Short mmCIF file of C-alpha atoms and ligand atoms in Angstrom, two decimals:
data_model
loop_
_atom_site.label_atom_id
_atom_site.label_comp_id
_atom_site.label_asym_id
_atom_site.label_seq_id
_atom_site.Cartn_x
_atom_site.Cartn_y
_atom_site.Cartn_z
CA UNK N 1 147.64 -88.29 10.42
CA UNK N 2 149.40 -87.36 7.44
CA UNK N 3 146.79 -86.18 4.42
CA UNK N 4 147.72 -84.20 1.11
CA UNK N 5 145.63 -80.97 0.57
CA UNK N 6 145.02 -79.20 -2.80
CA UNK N 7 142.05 -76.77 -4.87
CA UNK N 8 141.31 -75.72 -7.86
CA UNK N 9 141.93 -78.29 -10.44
CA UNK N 10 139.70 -76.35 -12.80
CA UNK N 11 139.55 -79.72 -14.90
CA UNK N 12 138.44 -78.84 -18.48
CA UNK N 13 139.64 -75.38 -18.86
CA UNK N 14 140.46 -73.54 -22.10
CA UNK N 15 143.39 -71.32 -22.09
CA UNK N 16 143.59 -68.84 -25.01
CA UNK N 17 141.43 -71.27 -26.60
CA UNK N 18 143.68 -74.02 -25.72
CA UNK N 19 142.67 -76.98 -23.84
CA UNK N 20 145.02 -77.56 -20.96
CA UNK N 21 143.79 -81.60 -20.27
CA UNK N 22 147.10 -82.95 -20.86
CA UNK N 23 148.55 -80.66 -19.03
CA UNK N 24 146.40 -81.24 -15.86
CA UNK N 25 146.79 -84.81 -16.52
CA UNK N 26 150.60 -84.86 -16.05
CA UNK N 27 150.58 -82.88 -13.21
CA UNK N 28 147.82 -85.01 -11.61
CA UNK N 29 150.41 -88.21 -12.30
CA UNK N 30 152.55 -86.39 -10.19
CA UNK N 31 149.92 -85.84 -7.11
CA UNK N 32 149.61 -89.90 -7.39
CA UNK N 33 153.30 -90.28 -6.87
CA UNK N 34 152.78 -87.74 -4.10
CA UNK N 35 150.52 -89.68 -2.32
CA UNK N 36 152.41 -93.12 -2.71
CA UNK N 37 155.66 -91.28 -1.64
CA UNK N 38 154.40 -89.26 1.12
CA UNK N 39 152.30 -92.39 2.42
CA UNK N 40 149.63 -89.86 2.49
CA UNK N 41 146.44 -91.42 4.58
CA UNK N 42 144.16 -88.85 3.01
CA UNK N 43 143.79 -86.68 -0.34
CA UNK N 44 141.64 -83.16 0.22
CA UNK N 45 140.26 -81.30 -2.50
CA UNK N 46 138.69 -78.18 -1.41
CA UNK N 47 136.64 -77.44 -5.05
CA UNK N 48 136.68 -75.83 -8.27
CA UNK N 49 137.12 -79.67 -9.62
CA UNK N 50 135.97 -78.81 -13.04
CA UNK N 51 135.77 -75.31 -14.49
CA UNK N 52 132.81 -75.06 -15.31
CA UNK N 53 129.31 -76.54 -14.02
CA UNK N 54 128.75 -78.44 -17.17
CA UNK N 55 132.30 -79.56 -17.94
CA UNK N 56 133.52 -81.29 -21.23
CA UNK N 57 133.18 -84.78 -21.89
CA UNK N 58 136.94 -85.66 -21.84
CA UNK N 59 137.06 -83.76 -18.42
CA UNK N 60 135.06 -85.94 -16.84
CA UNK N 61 136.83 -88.84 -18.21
CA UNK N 62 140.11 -87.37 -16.77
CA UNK N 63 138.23 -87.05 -13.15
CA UNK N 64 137.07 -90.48 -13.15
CA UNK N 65 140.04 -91.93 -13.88
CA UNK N 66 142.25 -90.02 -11.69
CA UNK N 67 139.31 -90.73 -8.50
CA UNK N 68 139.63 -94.49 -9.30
CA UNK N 69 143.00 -94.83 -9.30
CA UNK N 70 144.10 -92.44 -6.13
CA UNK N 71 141.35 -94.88 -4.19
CA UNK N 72 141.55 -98.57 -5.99
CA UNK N 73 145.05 -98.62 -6.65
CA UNK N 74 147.08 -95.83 -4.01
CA UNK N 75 144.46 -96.63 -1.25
CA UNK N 76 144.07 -93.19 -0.46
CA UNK N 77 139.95 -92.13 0.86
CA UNK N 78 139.11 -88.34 -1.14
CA UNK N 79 137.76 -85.70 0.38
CA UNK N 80 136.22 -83.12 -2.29
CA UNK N 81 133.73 -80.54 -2.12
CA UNK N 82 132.15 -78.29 -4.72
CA UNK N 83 133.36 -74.74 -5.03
CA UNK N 84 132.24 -71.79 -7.18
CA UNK N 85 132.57 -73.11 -10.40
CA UNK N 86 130.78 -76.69 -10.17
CA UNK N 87 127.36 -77.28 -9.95
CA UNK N 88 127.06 -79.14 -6.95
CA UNK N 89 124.70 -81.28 -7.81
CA UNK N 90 126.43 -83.09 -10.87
CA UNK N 91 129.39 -82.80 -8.81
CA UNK N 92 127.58 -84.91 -6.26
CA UNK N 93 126.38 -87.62 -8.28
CA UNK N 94 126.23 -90.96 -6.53
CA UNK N 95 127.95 -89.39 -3.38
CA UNK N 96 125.94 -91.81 -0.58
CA UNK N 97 127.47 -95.12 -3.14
CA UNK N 98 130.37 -93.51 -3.54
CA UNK N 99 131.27 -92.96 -0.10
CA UNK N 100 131.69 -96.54 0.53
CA UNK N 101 134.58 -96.87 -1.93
CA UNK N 102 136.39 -94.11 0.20
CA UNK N 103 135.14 -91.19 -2.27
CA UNK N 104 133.88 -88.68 -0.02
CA UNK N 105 132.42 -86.29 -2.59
CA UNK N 106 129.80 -83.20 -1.37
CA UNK N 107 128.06 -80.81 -3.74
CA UNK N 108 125.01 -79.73 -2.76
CA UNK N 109 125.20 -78.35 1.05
CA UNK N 110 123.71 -80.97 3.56
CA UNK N 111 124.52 -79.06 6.73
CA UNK N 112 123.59 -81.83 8.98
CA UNK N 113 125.55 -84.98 7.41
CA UNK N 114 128.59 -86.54 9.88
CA UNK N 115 131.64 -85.86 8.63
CA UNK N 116 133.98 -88.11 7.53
CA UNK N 117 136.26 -89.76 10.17
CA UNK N 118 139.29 -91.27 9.46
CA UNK N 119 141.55 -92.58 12.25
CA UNK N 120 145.53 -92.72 12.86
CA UNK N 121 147.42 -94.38 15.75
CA UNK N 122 145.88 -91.45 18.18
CA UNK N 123 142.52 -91.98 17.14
CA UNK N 124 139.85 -90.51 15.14
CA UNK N 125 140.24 -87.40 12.78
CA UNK N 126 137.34 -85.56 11.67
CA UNK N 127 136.98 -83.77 8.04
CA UNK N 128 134.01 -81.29 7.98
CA UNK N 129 133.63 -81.01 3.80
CA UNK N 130 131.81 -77.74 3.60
CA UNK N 131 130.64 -77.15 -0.02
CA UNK N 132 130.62 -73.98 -1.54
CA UNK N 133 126.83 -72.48 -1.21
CA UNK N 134 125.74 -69.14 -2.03
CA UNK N 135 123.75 -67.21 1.34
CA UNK N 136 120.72 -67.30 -0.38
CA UNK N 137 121.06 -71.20 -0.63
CA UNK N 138 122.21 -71.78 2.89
CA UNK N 139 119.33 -69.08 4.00
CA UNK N 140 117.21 -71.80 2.72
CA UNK N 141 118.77 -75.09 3.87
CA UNK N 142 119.06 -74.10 7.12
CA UNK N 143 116.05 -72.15 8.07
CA UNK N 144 118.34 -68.90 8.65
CA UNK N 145 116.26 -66.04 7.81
CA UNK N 146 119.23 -63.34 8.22
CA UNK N 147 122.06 -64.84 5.85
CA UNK N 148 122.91 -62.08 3.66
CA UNK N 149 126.04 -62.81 2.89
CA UNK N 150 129.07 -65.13 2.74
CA UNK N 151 130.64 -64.45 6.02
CA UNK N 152 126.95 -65.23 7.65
CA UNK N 153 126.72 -67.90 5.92
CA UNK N 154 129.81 -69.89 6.95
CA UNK N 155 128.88 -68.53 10.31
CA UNK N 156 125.96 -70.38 10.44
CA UNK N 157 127.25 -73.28 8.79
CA UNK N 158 130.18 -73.59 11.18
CA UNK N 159 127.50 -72.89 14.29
CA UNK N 160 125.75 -75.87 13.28
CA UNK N 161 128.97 -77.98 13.19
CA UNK N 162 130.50 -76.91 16.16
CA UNK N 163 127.29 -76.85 17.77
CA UNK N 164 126.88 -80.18 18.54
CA UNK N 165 129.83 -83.34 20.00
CA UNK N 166 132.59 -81.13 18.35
CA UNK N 167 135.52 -82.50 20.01
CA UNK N 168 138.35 -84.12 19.12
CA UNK N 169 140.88 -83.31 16.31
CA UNK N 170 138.90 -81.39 13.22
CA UNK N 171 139.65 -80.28 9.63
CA UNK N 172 137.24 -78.01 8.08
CA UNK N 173 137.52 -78.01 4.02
CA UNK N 174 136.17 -75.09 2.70
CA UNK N 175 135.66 -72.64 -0.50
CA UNK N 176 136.27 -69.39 0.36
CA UNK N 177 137.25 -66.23 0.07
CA UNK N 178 139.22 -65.05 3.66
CA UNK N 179 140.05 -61.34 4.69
CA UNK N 180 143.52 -61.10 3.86
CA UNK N 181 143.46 -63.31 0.94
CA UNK N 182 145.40 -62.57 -1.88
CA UNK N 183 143.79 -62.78 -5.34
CA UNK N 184 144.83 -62.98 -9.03
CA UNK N 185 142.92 -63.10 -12.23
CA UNK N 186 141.82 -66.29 -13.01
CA UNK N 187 139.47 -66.53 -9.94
CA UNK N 188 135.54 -66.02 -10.36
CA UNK N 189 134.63 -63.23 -8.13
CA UNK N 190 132.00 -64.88 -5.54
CA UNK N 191 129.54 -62.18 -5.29
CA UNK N 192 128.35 -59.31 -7.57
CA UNK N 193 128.81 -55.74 -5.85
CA UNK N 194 129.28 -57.60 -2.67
CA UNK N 195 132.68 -58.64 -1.07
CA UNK N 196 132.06 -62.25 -0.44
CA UNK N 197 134.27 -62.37 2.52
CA UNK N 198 134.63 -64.43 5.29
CA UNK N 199 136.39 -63.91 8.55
CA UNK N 200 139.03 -66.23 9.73
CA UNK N 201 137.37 -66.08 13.19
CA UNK N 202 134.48 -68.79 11.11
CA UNK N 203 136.78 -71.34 11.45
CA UNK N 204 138.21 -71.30 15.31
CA UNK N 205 138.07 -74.31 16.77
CA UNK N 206 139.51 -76.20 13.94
CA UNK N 207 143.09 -77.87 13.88
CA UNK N 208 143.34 -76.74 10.45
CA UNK N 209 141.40 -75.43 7.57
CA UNK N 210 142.01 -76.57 4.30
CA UNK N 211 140.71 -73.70 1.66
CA UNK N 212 140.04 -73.53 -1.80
CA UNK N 213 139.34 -70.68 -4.27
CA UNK N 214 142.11 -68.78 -3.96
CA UNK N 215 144.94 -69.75 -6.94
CA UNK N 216 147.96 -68.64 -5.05
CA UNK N 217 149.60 -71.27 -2.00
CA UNK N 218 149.31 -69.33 0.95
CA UNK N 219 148.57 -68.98 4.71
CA UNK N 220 146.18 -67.40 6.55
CA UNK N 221 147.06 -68.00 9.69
CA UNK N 222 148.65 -70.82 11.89
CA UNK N 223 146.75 -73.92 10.34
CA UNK N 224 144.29 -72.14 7.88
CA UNK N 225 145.60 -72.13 3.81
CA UNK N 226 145.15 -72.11 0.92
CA UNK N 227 146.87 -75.08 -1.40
CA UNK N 228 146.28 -72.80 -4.39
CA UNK N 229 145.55 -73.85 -8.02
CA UNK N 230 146.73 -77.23 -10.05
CA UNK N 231 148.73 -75.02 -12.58
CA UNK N 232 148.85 -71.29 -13.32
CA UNK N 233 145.84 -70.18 -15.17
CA UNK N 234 146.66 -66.72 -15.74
CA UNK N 235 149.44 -64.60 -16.67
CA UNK N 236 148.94 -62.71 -13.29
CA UNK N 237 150.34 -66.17 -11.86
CA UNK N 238 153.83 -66.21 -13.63
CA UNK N 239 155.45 -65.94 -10.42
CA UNK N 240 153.38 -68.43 -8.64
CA UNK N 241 154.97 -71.59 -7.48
CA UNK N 242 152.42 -74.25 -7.95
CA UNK N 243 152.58 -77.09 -5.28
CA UNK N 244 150.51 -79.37 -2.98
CA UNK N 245 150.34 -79.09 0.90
CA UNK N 246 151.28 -82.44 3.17
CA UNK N 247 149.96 -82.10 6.57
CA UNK N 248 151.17 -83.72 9.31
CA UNK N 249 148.76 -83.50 12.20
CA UNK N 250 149.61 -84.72 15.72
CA UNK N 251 148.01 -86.49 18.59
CA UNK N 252 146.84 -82.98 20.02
CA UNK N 253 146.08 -81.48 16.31
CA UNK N 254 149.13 -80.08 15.78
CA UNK N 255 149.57 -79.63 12.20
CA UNK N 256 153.00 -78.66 10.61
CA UNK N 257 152.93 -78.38 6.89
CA UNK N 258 155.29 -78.80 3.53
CA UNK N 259 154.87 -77.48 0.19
CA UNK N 260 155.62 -80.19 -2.71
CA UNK N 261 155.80 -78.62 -5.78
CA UNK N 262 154.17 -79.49 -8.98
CA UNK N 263 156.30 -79.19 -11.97
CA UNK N 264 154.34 -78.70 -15.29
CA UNK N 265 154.16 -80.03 -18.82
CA UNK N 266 154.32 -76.34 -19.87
CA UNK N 267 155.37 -73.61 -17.95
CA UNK N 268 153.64 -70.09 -18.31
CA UNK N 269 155.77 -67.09 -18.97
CA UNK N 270 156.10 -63.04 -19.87
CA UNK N 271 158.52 -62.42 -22.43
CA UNK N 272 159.63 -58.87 -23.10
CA UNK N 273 161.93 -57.67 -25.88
CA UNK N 274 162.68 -56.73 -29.56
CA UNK N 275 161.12 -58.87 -32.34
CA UNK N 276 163.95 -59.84 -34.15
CA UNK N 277 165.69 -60.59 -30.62
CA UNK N 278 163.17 -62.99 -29.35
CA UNK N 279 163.15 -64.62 -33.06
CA UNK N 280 166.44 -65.64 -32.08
CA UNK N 281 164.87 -68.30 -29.63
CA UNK N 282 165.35 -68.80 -26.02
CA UNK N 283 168.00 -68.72 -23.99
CA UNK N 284 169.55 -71.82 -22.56
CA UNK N 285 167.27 -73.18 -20.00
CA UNK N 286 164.10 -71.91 -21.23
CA UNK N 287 161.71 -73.79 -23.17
CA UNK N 288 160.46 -72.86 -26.00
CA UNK N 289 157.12 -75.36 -25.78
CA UNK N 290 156.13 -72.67 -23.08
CA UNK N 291 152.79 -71.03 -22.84
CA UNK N 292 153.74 -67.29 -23.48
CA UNK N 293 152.41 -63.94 -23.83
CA UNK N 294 154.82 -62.05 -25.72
CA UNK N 295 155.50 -58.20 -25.06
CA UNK N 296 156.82 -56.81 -28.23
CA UNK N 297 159.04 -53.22 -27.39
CA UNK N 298 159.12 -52.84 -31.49
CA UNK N 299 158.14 -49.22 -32.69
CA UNK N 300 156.89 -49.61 -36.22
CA UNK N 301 154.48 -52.34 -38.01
CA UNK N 302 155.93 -55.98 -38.44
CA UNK N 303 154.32 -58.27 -40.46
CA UNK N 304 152.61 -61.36 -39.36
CA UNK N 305 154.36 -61.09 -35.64
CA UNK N 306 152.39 -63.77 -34.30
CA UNK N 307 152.83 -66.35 -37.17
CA UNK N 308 156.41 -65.77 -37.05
CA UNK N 309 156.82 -65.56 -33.34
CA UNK N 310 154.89 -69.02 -33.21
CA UNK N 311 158.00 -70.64 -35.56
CA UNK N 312 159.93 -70.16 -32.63
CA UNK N 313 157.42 -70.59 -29.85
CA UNK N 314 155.11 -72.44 -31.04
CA UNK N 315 152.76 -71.93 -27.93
CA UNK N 316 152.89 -68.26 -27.92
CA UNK N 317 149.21 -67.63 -26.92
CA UNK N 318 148.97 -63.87 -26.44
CA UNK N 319 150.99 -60.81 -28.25
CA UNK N 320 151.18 -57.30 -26.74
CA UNK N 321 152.31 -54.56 -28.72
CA UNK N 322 152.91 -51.43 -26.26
CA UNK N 323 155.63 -50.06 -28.53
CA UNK N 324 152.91 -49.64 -30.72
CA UNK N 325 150.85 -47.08 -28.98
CA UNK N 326 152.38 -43.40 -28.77
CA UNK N 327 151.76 -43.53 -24.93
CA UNK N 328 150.39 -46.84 -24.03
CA UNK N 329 147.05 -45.14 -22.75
CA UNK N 330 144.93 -47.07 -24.87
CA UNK N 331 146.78 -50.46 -24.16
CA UNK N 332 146.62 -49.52 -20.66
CA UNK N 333 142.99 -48.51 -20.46
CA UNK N 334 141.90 -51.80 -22.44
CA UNK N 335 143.69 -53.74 -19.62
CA UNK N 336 142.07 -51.56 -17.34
CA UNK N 337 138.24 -52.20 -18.81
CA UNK N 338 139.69 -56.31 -18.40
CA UNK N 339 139.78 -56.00 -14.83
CA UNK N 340 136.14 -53.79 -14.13
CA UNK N 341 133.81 -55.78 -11.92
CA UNK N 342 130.51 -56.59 -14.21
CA UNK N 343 128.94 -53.51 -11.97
CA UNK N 344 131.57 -50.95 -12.90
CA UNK N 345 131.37 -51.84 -16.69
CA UNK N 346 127.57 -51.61 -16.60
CA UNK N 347 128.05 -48.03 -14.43
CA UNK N 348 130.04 -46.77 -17.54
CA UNK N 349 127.77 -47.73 -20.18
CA UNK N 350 124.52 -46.55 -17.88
CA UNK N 351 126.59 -43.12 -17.66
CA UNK N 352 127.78 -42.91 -21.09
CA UNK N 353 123.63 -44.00 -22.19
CA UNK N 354 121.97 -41.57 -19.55
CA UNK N 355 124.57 -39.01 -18.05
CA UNK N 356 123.97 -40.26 -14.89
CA UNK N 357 125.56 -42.39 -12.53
CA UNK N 358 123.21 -45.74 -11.79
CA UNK N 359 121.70 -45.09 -8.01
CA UNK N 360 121.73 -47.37 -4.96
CA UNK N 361 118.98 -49.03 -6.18
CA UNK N 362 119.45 -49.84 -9.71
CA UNK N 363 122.94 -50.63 -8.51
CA UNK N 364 121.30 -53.07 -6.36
CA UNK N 365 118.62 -54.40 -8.94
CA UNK N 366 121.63 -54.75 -11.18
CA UNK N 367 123.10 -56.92 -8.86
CA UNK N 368 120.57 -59.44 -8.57
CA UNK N 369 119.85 -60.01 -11.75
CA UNK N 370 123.37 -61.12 -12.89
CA UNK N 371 123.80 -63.13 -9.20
CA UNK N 372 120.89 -65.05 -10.60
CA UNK N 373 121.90 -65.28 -13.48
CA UNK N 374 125.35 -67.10 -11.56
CA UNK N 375 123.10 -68.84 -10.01
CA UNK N 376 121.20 -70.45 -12.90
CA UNK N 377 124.53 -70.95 -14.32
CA UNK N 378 125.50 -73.32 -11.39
CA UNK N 379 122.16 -74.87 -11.28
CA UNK N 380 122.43 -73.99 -7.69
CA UNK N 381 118.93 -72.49 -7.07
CA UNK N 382 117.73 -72.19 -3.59
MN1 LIG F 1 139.21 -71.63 -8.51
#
């Protein structure tokens, strides 16, 4: 069995403001020539299909069309789930119909539906889609009192899987976030105060695991990855290299795995220098149509930098000035603020407003409030 396995298409996001359709649309051309090359038998994608739970119009166009065509005209079946940022049940829509057609969608969690099974020359295959699902929402659906967070609750959810005729050659396709993992900036953090992690024990037992959430390609261990993200999303991920995964799984489950890499409309870069330097354009195998956040080492005032800069580049998105500051404290403590969990930023201003430090417990009631708030967000109400 030979199936392609990618995450994160964040369909519909802005950039800086910027819309980056087109951009996910030529890259999602290439996945089609993917599959037809690769003779893939399968397409997995393990959630965060759209950005946000109510995506834009023209991303749901995008989505539709890409679905019909990977199934009608490459013949390859789809196996998506929900993650963090859909709501899973718009995500869902029509799933039972759709499922016929070789669309194997799952948003909201229905811990007791078969999975899908797809067979090679050795037999069957069988893909456990495991949507994303907050504990409090799997506490519910499954009648498990003592889910209190995510590692319990893929714990459970696995149980129940593995409980009954598990045997065979399995794929789990999950949104998670594993021990070990490593992050960047443009993913949603999956719990509020909380860690949200799951141990790669979960998921023995399966021949691999395809994961989402996490925007960087990478391996867990032996058989469990991550694809990472459709394109970078965040100037953290300069240095990614954004690909898809082929698997090639054997008659025992064997699975050995190859990286195809997406090449983008745009690339994203960091460019660091003098102004009147950089006005000079880019040097010979760079393009200037590049997404960019520009680094300016300039000392005094220049006028209009980013109007300028843009002459050049037009698709310079962000401008840092560090030769600005005397230090760079202030820079550097701005970036810092960027990066504080919602809970540290509201433990400053509590501090700042009371001269105390929040306790335990209004840390806790803190926490609640905006993981319902999340919730409500994703519709996703237990
Ligand atoms: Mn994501």
């Amino acid at each position: 069995m030979r199936f392609i396995h990618t995450a994160d298409w964040h369909i519909g996001r802005l950039f800086h403001n910027l819309s980056l359709l087109d951009d996910q649309a030529h890259v999602l051309d290439q996945l089609m020539d993917i599959l037809t090359d690769t003779r893939a038998e399968a397409l997995i994608v393990a959630g965060d299909i759209y950005d946000r739970a109510v995506p834009p119009a023209d991303a749901v166009r995008l989505l539709d069309e890409v679905i019909a065509r990977i199934t009608r005209d490459c013949r390859v079946p789809v196996i998506m789930i929900a993650g963090n940022h859909d709501s899973p049940e718009r995500l869902g829509f029509g799933s039972g119909l759709l499922a016929e057609q070789g669309f194997h969608v799952r948003g909201p969690l229905e811990p007791d539906r078969a999975p899908v099974r797809l067979g090679d020359a050795w037999g069957a295959v069988n893909f456990y889609p495991i949507p994303y699902a907050e504990p409090a929402v799997v506490r519910s659906r499954l009648g498990e009192g003592d889910v209190h967070n995510h590692d319990a609750a893929m714990a459970a959810l696995v149980g129940r899987i593995q409980g009954k005729s598990f045997a065979g050659r399995n794929v789990a396709v999950a949104h998670s976030f594993l021990t070990g993992g490593e992050t960047s900036d443009s993913e949603r953090p999956l719990t509020v105060g909380g860690t949200g992690n799951v141990s790669i024990d979960r998921f023995r037992g399966f021949d691999y695991v395809a994961l989402g959430h996490l925007h960087r390609p990478q391996e867990i261990s032996s058989g469990v990855r991550y694809s990472g993200s459709l394109l970078k999303y965040s100037f953290s991920e300069v240095g990614h290299e954004k690909s898809v995964t082929l698997v090639e799984m054997g008659a025992a489950g064997c699975c050995t795995t190859e990286l195809l890499p997406l090449t983008p409309r745009r690339d994203m870069r960091i460019v660091e220098g003098a102004f009147e330097t950089l006005l000079q354009g880019p040097v010979v195998g760079e393009s200037r149509e590049d997404y960019l956040l520009v680094r300016l080492s300039d000392k005094k005032a220049i006028l209009d930098p980013m109007g300028r800069l843009r002459q050049v580049y037009p698709n310079v998105l962000h401008l840092e000035r560090p030769g600005l500051l005397e230090s760079g404290e202030l820079e550097e403590m701005g970036q810092q603020r960027l990066r504080q969990s919602e809970r540290q930023l509201f433990g400053s201003f509590f501090e700042q407003m009371t001269g105390d430090e929040p306790s335990t417990e209004q840390e806790r009631v803190f926490d609640e409030v905006v993981d319902s708030l999340h919730r409500k967000e994703r519709e996703a109400v237990p």
